[in-house]
Coordinates of C-alpha atoms in Angstrom, one line a residue:
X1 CA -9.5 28.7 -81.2
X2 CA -6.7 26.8 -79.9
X3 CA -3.6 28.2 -79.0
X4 CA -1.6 25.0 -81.5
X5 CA -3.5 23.1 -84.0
X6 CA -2.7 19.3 -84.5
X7 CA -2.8 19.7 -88.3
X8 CA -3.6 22.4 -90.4
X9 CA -4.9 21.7 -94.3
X10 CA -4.8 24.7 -96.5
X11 CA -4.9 26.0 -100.0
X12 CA -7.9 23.2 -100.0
X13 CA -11.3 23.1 -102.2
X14 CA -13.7 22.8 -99.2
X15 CA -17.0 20.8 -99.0
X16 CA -18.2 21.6 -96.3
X17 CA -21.9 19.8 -96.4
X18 CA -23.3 22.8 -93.7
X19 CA -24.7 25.6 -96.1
X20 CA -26.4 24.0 -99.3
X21 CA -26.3 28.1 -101.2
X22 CA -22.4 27.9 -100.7
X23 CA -21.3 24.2 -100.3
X24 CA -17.6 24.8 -101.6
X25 CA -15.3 27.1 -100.5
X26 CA -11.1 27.4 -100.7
X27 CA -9.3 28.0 -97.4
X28 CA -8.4 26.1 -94.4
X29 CA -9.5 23.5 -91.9
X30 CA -7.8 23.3 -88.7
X31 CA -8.0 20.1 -86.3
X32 CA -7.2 20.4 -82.6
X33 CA -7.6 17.8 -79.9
X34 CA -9.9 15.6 -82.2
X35 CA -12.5 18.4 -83.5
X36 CA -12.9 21.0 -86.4
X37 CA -11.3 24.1 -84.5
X38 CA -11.1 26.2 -88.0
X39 CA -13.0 26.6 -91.3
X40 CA -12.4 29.8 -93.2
X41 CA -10.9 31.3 -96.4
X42 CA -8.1 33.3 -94.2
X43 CA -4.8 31.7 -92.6
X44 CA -5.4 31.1 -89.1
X45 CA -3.4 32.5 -86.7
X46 CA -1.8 30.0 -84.9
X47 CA 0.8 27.5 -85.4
X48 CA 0.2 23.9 -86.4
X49 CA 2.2 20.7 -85.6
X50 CA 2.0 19.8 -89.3
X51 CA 0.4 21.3 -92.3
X52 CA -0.7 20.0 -95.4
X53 CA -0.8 21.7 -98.6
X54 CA -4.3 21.1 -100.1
X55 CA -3.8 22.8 -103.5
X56 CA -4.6 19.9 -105.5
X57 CA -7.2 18.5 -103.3
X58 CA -10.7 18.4 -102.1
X59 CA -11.6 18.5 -98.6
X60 CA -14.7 17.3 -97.2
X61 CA -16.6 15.4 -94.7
X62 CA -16.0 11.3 -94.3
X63 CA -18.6 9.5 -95.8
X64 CA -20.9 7.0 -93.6
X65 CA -22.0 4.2 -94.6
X66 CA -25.5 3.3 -92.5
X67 CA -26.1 -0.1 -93.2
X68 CA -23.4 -3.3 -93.9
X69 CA -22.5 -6.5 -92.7
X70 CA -18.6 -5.9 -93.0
X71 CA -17.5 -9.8 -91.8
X72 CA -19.5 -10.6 -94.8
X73 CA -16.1 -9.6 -96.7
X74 CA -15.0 -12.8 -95.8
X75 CA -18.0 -14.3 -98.8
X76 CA -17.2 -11.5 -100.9
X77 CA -17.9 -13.4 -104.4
X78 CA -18.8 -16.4 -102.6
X79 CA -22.7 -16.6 -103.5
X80 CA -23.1 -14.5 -107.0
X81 CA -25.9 -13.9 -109.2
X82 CA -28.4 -15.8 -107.0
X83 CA -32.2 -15.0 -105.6
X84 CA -32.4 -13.2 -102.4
X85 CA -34.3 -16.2 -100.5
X86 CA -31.8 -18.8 -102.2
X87 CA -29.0 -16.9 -101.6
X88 CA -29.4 -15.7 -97.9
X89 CA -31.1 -19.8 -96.5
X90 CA -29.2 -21.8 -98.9
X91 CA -25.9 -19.8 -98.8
X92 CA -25.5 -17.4 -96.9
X93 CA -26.9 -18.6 -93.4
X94 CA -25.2 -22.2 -93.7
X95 CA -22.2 -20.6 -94.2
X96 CA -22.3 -18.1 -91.7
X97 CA -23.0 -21.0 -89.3
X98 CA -19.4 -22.2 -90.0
X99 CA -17.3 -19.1 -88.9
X100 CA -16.0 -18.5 -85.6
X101 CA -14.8 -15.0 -84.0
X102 CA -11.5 -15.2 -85.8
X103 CA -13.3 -15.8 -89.4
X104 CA -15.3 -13.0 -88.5
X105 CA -12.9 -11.1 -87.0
X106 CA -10.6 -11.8 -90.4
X107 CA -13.3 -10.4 -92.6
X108 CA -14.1 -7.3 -90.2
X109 CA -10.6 -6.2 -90.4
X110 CA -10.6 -6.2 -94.3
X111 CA -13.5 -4.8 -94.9
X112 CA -12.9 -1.8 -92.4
X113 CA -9.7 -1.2 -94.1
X114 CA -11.7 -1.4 -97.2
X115 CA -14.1 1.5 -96.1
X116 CA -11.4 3.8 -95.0
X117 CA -9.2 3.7 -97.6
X118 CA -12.5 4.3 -99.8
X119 CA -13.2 7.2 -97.7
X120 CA -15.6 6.2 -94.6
X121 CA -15.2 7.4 -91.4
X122 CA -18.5 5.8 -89.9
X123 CA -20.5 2.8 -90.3
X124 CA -23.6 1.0 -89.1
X125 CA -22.8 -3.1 -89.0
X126 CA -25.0 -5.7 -88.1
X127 CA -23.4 -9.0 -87.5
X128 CA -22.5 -11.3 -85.2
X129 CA -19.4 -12.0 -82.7
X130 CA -19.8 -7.8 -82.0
X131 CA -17.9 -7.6 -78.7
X132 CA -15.0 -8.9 -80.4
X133 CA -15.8 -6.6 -83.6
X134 CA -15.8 -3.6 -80.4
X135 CA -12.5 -4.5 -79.6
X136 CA -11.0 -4.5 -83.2
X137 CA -12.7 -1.6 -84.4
X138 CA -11.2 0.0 -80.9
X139 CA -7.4 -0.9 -82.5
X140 CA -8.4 0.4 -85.6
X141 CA -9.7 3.8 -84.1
X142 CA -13.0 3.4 -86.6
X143 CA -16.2 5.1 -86.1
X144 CA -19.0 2.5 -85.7
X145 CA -22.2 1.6 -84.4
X146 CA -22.7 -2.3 -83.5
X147 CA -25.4 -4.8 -83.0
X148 CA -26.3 -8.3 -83.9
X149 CA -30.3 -8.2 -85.0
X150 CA -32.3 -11.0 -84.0
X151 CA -33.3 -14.0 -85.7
X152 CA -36.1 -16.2 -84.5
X153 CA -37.0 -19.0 -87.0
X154 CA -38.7 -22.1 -85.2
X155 CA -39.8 -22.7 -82.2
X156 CA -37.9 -22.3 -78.9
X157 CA -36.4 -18.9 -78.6
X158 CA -34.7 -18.2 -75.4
X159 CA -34.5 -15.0 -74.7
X160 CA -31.6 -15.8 -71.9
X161 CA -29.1 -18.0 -74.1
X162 CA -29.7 -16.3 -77.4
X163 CA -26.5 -15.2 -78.4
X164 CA -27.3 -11.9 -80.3
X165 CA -29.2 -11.2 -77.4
X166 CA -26.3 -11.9 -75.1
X167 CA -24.0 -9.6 -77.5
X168 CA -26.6 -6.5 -77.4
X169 CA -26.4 -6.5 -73.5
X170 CA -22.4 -6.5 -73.5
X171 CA -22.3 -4.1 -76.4
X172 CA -24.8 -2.0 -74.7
X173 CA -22.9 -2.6 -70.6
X174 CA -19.4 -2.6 -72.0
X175 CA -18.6 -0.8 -75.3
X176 CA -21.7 2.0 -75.7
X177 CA -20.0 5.3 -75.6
X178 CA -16.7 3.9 -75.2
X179 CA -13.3 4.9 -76.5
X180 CA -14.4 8.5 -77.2
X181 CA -18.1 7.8 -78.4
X182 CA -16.2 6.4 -81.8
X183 CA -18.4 3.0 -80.4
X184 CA -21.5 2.7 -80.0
X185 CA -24.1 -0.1 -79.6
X186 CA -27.2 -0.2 -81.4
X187 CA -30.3 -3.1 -81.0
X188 CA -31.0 -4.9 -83.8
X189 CA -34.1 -6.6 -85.1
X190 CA -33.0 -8.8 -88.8
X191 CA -36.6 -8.0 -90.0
X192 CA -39.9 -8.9 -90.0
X193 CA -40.2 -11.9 -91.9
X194 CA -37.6 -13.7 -89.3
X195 CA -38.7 -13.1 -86.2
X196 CA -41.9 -12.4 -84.2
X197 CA -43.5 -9.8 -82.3
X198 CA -42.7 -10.7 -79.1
X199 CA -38.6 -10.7 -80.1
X200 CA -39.5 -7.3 -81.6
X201 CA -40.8 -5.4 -78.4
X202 CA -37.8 -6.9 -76.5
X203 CA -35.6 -5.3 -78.6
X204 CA -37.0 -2.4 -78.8
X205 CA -37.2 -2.1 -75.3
X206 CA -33.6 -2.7 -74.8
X207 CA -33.2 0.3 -77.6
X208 CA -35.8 2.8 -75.9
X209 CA -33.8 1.9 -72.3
X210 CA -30.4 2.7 -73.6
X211 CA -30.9 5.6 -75.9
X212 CA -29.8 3.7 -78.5
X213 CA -30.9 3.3 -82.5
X214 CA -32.6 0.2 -83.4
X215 CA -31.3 -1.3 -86.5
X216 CA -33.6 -3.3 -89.2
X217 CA -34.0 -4.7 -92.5
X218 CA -37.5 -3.8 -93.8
X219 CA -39.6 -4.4 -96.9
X220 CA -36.1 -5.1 -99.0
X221 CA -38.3 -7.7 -101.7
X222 CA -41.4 -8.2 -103.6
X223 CA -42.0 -11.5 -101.4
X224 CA -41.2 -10.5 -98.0
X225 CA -43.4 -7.2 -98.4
X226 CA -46.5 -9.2 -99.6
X227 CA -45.9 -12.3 -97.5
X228 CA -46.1 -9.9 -94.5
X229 CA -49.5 -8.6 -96.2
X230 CA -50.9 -12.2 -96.8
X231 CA -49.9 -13.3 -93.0
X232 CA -50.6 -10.4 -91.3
X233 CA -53.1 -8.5 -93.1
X234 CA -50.3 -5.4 -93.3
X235 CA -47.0 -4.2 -94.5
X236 CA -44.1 -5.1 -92.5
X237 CA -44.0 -1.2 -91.5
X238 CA -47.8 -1.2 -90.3
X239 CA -46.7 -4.4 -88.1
X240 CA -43.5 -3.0 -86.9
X241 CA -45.6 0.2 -86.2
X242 CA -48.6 -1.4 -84.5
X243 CA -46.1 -3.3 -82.0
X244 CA -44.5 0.1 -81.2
X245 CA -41.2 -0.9 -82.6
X246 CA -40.7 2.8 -84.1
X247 CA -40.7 4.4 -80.5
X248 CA -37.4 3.6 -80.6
X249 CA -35.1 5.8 -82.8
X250 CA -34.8 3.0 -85.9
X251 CA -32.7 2.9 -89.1
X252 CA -34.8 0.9 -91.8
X253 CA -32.4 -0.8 -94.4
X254 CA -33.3 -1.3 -97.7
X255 CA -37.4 0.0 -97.7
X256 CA -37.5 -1.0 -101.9
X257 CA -41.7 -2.1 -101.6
X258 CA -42.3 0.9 -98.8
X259 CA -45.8 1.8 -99.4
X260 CA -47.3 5.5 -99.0
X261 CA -48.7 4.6 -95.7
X262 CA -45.5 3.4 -94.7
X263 CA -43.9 6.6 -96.0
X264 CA -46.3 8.2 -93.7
X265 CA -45.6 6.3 -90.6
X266 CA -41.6 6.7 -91.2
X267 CA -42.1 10.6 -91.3
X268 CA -44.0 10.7 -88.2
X269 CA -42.0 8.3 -86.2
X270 CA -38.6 9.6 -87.6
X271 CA -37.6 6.2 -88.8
X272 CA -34.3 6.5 -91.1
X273 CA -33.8 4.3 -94.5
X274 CA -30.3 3.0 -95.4
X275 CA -30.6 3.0 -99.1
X276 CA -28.1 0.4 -100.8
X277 CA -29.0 0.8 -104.2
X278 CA -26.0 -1.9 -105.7
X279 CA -27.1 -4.4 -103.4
X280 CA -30.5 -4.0 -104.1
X281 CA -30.1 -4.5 -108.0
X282 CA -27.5 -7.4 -107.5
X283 CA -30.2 -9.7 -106.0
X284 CA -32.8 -8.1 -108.1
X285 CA -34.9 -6.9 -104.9
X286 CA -36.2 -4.0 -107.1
X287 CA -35.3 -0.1 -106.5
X288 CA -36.3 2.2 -103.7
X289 CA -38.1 5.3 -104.7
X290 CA -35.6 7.4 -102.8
X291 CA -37.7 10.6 -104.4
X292 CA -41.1 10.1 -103.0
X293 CA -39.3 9.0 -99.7
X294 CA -37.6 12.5 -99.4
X295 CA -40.7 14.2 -100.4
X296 CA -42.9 12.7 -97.5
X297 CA -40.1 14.0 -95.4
X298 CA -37.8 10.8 -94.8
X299 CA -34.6 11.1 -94.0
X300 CA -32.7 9.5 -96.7
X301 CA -29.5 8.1 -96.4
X302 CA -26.6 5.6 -97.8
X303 CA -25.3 2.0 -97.1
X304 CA -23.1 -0.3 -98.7
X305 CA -24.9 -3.8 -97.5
X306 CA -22.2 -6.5 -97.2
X307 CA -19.5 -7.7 -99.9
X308 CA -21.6 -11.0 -100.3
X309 CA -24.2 -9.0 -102.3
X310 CA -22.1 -6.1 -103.8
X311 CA -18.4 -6.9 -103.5
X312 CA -17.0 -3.7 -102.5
X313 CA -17.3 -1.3 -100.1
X314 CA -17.4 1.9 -101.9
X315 CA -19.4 4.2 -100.6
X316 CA -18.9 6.0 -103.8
X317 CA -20.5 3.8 -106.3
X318 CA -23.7 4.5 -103.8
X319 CA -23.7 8.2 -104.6
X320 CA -23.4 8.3 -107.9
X321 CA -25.7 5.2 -108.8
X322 CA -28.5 6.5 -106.0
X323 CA -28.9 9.8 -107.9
X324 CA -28.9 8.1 -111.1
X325 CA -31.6 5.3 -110.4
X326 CA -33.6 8.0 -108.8
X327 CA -33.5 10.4 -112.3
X328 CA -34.3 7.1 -114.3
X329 CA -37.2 6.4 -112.0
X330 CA -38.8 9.5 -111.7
X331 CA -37.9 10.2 -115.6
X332 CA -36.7 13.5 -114.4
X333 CA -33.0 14.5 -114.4
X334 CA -33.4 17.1 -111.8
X335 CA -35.1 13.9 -108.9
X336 CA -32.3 14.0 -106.7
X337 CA -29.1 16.5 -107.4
X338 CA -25.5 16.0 -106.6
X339 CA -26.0 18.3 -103.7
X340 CA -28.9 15.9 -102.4
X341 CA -26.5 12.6 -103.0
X342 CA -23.8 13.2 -101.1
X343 CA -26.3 14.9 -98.5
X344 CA -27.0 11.1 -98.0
X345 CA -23.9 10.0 -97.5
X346 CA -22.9 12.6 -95.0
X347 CA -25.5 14.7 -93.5
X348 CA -28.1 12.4 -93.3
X349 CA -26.7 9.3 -92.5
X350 CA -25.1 11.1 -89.7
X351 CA -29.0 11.4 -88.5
X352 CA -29.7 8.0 -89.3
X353 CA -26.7 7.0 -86.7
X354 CA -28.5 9.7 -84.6
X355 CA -24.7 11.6 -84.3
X356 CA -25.0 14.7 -84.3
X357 CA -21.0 15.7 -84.6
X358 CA -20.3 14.4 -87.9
X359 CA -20.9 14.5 -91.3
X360 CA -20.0 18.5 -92.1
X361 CA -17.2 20.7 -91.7
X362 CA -17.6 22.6 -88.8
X363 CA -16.5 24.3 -86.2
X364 CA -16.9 22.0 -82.7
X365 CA -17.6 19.1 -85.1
X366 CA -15.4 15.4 -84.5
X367 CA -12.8 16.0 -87.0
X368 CA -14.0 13.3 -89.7
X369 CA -12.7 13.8 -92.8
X370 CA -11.4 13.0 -96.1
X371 CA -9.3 14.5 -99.4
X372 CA -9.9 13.7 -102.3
X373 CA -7.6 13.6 -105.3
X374 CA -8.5 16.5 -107.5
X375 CA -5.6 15.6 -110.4
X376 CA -7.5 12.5 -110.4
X377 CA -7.8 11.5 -114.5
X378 CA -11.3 10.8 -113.9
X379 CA -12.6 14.3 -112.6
X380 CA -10.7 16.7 -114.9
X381 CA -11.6 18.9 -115.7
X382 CA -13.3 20.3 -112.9
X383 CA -16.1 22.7 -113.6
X384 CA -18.4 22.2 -110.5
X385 CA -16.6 20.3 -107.6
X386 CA -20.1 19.2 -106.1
X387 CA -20.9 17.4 -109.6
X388 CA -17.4 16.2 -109.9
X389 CA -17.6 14.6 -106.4
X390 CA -20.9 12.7 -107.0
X391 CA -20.6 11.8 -110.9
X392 CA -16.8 11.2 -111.2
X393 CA -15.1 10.2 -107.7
X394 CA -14.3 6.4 -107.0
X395 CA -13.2 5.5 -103.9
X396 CA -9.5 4.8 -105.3
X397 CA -9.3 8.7 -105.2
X398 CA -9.1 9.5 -101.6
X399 CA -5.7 10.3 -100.6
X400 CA -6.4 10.8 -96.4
X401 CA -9.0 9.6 -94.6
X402 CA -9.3 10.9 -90.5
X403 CA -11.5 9.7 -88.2
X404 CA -11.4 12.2 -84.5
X405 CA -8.2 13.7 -86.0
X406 CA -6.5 10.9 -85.9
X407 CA -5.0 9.7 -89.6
X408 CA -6.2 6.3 -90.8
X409 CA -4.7 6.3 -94.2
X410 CA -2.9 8.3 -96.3
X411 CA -1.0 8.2 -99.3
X412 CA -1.9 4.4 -100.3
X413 CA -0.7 3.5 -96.4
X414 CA -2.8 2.7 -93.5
X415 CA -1.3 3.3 -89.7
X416 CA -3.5 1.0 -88.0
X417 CA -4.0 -1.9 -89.9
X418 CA -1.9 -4.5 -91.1
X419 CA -3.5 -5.4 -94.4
X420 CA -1.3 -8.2 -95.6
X421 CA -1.9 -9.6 -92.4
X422 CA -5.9 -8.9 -93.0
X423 CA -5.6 -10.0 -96.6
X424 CA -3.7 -13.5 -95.1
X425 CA -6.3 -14.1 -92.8
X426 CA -9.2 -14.2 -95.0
X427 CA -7.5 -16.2 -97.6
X428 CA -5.8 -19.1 -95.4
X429 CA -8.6 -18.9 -92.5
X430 CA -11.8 -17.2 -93.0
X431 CA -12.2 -18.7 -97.1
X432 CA -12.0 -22.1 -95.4
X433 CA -14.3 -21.6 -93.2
X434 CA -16.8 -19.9 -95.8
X435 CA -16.4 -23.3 -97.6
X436 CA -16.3 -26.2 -94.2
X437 CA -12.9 -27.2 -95.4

């Protein structure tokens, strides 16, 4: 152990998310130098810079968020209660074609203070003007993992000049790795049904050549998943399969018409899903079977999509309502437990971002992590702190949230971003843009 700690919590509750027969536990975490360097019922020995009495608190790992667009803040109630094909080509896409980097940037910076003052420490985002995202998320000190996934509708893709294509190869040349490994780039395909096999292998080529994970959306609607049937005589999995997509590490968004084959082919290529089960119901895609995929040995985990089709970024409305939807599916109140929820949020999606120093508390582990407010009204009173996590926390009751021990937010204050600054941006800049005033 270190000689000094940076900051030492104690007289905490402790999730710690690395031993599923003993999951809580009351001591101490220590944080030196940006890692977990203590976890234990005893007082360390050493001294600590500062200490913070945990006695009314819940410590436990940040949560990460696998799969959002968090620009898309900047539309957040912009394109309700629409149909997913009429609300992403006659909505969203014309009005994404009217931002520029500083509407995107605007709607970046609110939604990642969003995210961290709901507790997330890491997120997957798919978007466009990344580099500049890089650079924010950089001031910020976030955890993320970048790319801008391909879309190819129409003739006359140029694989030189396309600009998502352009922002992969800086993300991957400039920003992979970079400030600490908090950034990472990732290669990006926006699904089957908008581009075509030949944009496919590209990017997975670019993925398999940089070690990186390939982001997707796949099978997220009735239509998309039989369209692909009727066009190409197989799922969008099978096609993605067939074209050797999958031999790069990929994170699957969505998955709500998977098929058993395609179960069987995400097992055996270790493909990830991002399950967003708000989104999903707001657009009335349908609901993921989140059971049988765990069953057939899928690894599981949590995103928030963007704001345009949920409206918040609360990671822990995802929890609660992904163990619920899976108990009403299955008919079975014992389908997923609280254990298995928050595994998704932590654990697993720190898999699905193929990290493998996140998501528990542990010793030699990045010091991610948040406390939760266990006076909170809505959690008293507290028989099992796992079920009081998943069935009673919002996102309103984290009081710190640290990302490489470094303190984002705490006590309703953030110390890297300005948010009436954020907030001003979006409403004066980004809105106007959203709307080609």
């Amino acid at each position: 152990m270190n000689k000094e700690l940076d900051v030492l919590f104690l007289n905490g509750t402790i999730i710690t998310m690395a031993n599923e027969d003993r999951y809580a536990l009351k001591g101490c975490v220590g944080v030196a130098n940006g890692k977990i360097a203590y976890v234990g019922e005893e007082m360390p020995r050493v001294s600590a810079k500062r200490v913070i009495d945990c006695k009314n608190a819940i410590i436990m790992p940040g949560l990460i968020n696998t799969h959002s667009h968090t620009s898309m803040t900047v539309m957040r109630g912009y394109a309700d209660d629409y149909a997913l094909d009429e609300w992403l080509y006659q909505k969203v896409f014309p009005a994404e074609a009217r931002l520029d980097a500083r509407a995107v940037l605007a709607g970046f910076r609110l939604g990642a203070a969003e995210m961290i003052r709901n507790g997330v420490t890491s997120f997957s985002d798919m978007y466009c003007y990344e580099p500049d995202i890089a650079r924010a998320a950089i001031e910020i000190g976030i955890r993320v993992s970048l790319s801008n996934g391909v879309i190819a509708i129409g003739d006359g893709f140029d694989f030189e000049n396309d600009r998502s294509i352009r922002e992969t190869r800086i993300l991957m040349n400039e920003f992979n790795h970079a400030h600490n490994d908090l950034i990472r780039a990732d290669a990006s395909i926006h699904g089957e049904y908008t581009s075509l096999p030949v944009q496919w292998r590209f990017m997975r080529d670019i993925a398999l050549e940089n070690n990186a994970v390939l982001h997707i959306h796949l099978s997220e609607t009735k239509k998309e998943h039989e369209d692909c049937k009727k066009r190409r005589s197989m799922t969008p999995a099978e096609a993605l399969y067939k074209e050797g997509v999958f031999e790069a590490k990929t994170l699957a968004a969505h998955c709500v018409w998977v098929e058993e084959n395609d179960m069987d082919i995400m097992r055996e290529n270790g493909v990830s899903v991002a399950h967003c089960p708000v989104s999903n119901l707001k657009l009335a895609s349908g609901i993921a079977n989140i059971k049988k995929l765990m069953e057939s040995g899928v690894n599981v985990a949590l995103g928030t999509d963007g704001c345009c089709s949920n409206n918040t970024l609360d990671l822990f409305e995802e929890i609660k309502l992904a163990a619920l939807l899976a108990k009403g599916v299955a008919n079975d109140s014992t389908a997923v437990s609280a254990y298995d929820a928050l595994k998704m949020a932590t654990v697993n999606g720190a898999i699905a971002q193929d990290r493998a120093n996140i998501g528990q508390i542990k010793e030699g582990f990045d010091a991610d992590l948040i406390l939760i407010d266990a006076n909170a009204l809505n959690m008293n009173p507290l028989y099992d702190v796992m079920g009081a996590i998943v069935y009673g926390a919002h996102g309103s009751d984290v009081k710190l949230t640290m990302v490489q021990g470094k303190i984002l937010f705490e006590n309703g204050e953030f110390t890297t971003i300005d948010t009436e600054k954020a907030l001003y941006e979006v409403n004066t800049y980004g809105k106007k843009k959203v709307l080609g005033l």
